[in-house]
XYZ file of C-alpha atoms in Angstrom:
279
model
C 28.496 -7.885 25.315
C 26.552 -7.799 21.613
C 23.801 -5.672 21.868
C 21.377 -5.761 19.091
C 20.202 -2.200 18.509
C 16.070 -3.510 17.793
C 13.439 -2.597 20.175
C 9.901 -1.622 20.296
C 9.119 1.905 20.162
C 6.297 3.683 22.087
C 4.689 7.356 21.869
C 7.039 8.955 23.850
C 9.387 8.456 20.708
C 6.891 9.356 18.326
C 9.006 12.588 16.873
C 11.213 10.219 15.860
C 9.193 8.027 14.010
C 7.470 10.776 12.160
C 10.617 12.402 10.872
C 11.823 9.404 9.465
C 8.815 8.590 8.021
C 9.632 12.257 6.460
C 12.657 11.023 4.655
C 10.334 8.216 2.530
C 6.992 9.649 2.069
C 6.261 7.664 -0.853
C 7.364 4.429 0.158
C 6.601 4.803 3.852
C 2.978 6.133 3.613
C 0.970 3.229 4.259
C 3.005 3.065 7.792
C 2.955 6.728 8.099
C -1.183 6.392 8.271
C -1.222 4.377 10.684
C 1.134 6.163 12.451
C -1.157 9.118 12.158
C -3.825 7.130 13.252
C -2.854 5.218 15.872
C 0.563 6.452 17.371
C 2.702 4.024 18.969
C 0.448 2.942 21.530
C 0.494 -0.825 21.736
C -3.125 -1.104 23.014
C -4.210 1.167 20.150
C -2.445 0.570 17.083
C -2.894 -2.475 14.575
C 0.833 -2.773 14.684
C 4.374 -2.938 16.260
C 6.843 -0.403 15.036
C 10.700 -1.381 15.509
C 13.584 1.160 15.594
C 17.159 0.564 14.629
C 19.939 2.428 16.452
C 21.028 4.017 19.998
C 18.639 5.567 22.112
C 19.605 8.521 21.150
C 19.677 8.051 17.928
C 17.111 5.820 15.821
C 18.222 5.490 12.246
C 15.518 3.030 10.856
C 12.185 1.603 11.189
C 10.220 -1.406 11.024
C 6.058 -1.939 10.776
C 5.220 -5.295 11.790
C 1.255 -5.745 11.711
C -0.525 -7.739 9.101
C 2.114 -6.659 6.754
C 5.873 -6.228 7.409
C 7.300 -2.677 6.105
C 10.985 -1.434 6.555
C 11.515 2.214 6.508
C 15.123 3.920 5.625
C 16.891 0.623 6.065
C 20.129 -0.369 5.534
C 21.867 -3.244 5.226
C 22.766 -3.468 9.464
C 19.240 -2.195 10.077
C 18.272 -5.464 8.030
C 20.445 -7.505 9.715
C 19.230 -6.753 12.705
C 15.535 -6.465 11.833
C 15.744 -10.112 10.547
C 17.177 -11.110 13.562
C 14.786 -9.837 16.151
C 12.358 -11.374 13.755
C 13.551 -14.466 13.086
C 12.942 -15.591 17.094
C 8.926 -15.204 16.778
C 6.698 -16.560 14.357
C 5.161 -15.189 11.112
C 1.971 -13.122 11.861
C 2.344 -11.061 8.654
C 0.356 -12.042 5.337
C 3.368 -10.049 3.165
C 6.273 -8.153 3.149
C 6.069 -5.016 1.351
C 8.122 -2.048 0.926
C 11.397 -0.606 -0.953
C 12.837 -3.653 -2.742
C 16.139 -3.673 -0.893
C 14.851 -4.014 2.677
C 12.334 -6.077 1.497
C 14.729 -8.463 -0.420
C 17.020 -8.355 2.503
C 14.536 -9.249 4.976
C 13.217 -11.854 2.930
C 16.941 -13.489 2.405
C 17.425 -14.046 5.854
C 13.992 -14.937 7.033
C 13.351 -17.634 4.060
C 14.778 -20.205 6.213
C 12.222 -19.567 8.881
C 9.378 -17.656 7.370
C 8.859 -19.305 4.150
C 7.841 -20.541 1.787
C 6.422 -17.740 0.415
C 3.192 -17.710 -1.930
C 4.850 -15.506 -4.475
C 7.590 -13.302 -4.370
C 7.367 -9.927 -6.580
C 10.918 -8.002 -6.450
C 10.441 -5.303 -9.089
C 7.549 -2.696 -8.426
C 8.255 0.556 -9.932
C 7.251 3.328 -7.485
C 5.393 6.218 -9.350
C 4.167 9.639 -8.481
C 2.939 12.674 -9.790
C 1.978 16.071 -8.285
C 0.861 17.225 -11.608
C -2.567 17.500 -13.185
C -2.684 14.340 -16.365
C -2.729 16.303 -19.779
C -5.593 13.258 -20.671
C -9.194 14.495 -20.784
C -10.925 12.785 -17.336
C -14.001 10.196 -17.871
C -16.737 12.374 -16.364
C -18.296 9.013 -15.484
C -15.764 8.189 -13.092
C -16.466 9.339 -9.974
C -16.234 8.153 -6.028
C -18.661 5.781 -5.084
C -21.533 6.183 -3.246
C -23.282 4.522 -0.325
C -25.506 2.741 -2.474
C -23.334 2.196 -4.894
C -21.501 -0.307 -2.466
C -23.309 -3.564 -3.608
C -22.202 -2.938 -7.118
C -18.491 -1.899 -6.480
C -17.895 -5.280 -3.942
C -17.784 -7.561 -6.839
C -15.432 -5.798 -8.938
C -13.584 -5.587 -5.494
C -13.816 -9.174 -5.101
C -12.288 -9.978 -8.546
C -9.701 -7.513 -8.268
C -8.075 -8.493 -5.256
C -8.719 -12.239 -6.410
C -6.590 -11.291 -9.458
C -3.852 -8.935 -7.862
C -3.444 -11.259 -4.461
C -4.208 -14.854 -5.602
C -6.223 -15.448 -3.218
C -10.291 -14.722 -2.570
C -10.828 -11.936 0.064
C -13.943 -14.270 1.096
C -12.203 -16.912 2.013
C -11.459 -16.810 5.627
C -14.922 -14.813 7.299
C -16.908 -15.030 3.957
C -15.875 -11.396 3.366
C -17.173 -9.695 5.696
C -13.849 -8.343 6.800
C -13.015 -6.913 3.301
C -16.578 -5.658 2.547
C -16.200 -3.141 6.052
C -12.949 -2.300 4.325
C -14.420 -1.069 1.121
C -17.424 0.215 2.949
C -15.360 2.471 4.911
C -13.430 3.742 1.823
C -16.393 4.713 0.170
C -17.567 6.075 3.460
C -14.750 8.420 3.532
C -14.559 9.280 -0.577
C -11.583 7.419 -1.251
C -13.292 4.809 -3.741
C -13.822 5.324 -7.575
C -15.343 3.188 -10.352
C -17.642 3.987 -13.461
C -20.419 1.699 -14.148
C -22.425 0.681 -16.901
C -25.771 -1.097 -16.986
C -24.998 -1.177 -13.148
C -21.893 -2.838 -13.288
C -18.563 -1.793 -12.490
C -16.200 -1.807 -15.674
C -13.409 0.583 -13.457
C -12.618 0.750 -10.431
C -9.590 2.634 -8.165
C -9.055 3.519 -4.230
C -7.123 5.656 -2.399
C -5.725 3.202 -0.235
C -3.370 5.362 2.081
C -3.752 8.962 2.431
C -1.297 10.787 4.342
C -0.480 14.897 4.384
C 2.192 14.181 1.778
C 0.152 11.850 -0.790
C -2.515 9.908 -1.879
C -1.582 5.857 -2.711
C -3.964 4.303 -5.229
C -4.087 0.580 -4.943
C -6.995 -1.574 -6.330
C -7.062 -0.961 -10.053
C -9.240 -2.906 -11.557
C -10.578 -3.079 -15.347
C -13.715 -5.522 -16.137
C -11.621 -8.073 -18.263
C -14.501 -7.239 -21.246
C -13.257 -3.616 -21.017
C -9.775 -4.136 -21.422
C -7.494 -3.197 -24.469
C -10.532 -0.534 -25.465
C -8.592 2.254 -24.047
C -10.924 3.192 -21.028
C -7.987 3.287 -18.316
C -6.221 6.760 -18.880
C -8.996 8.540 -18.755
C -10.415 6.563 -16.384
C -6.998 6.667 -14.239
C -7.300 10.616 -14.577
C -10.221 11.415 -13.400
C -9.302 9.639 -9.777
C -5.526 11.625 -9.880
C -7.154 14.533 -10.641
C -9.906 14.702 -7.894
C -7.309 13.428 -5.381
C -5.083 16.375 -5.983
C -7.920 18.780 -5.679
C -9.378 17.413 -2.802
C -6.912 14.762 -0.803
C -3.319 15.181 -0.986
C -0.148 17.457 -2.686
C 1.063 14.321 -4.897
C -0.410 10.867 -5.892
C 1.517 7.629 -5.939
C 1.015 3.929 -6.948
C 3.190 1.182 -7.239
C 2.863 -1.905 -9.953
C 4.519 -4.761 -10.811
C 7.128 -4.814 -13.974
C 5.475 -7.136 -15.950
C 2.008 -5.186 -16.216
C 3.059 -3.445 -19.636
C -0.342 -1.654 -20.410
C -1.388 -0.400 -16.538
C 2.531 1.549 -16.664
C 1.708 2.730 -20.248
C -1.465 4.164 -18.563
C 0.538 5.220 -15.627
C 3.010 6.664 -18.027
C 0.429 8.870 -20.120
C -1.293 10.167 -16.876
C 1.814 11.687 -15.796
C 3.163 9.062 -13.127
C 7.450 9.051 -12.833
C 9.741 6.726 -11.006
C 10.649 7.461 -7.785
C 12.152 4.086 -6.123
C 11.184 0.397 -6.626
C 8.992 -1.570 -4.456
C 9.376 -5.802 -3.781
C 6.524 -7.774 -2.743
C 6.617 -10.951 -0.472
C 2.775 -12.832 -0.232
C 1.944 -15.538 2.119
């Protein structure tokens, strides 16, 4: 009989999890949080997480939630992701995660899954763990409390921009504004303003024990090409090392030539490639 090595995992594998979670801490961090979070607990977490292998021996993972994540996974463990997936429908808004498991997945669940709103297979990976040489913006700094009114439009228009879609258009926003609230809440938003409006902004998205992910960077489109974004960039990777995690990382897609030359001067280097599948 054909068994297909995919099942749900609960907290009484959670050792498991966590060490391969270990083996990727750049690319599997935003799982890893929740992880951290949550556990495995179905009744707690915001997620499933798959395994891959015997019983005795998980080799891979999957995150299904409102995004869909493989962790350490090969080409079987994509096979057999996609088809334990393939029998339900699509609850996830994107696939996201190193480009070969996401590319894989994406191959085989096209057929069932798709169309897909945009499909983004080259995201360089970067991380540092090293203070940027470029002299900080002093008026960079994380946001505060009532600040918050200022930063949600530049929020707004960044993940407009970055997504292609508006963040207010299913509850009016009120989802995403508790999102940023609580990041500013807990110091992991940064913008300057001028005149009271945002012309940067930056968040630590994930933070695990291993690193701090920046998502969310966002230039006012009358600030850009002066030149504001190193500086600006390394004032947030500086304060996260001294205050969040060991190491920063980011990911961004190929085609953004000026946010990797920024990336570049503040220090960032490759470690892996990322793919991105929106719905």
């Amino acid at each position: 009989m054909l068994m297909v090595p995919v099942r749900q995992l609960g907290e009484a594998e959670r050792g498991a999890v966590e060490r391969i979670l270990e083996l990727d801490p750049f690319a599997a961090a935003q799982v890893a949080e929740r992880v951290a979070a949550n556990g495995l607990s179905w009744w707690r977490a915001d997620g499933r997480v798959l395994g891959y292998g015997s019983r005795d021996q998980i080799e891979s993972l999957c995150w299904l939630g409102g995004q869909l994540t493989p962790v350490c996974a090969n080409r079987s463990a994509i096979a057999a992701f996609a088809e334990a997936l393939g029998a339900e429908e699509r609850g996830c808004s994107s696939i996201v995660g190193r480009a070969e498991g996401v590319l894989g997945l994406w191959e085989r669940l096209s057929s069932r899954w798709g169309p897909a709103r945009d499909v983004r297979p080259n995201q360089p990976l970067l991380a540092t763990d090293a203070v940027p040489q470029v002299e900080p913006d002093p008026d960079v700094h994380p946001v505060r409390a009532g600040e918050i009114d200022g930063l949600f439009p530049a929020a707004v228009a960044m993940y407009t921009e970055e997504v292609g879609v508006s963040p207010l258009a299913e509850d009016g926003g009120r989802a995403y504004r508790q999102r940023v609230a609580e990041l500013v809440r807990a110091r992991r938003a940064y913008a300057r303003f001028v005149d009271g409006q945002v012309i940067f902004k930056a968040e630590l998205a994930v933070v695990t024990r291993r690193t701090a992910q920046i998502q969310g960077v966002w230039v006012d489109p009358a600030w850009r090409g002066r030149g504001i974004g190193a500086a600006a960039m390394a004032a947030v990777v500086r304060d996260a090392l001294a205050r969040v995690a060991p190491t920063v990382s980011l990911y961004v897609n190929d085609y953004n030539a000026p946010a990797r030359r920024v990336y570049e001067r503040c220090g960032f280097r490759t470690v892996g490639t990322f793919a991105t599948v929106l719905f």
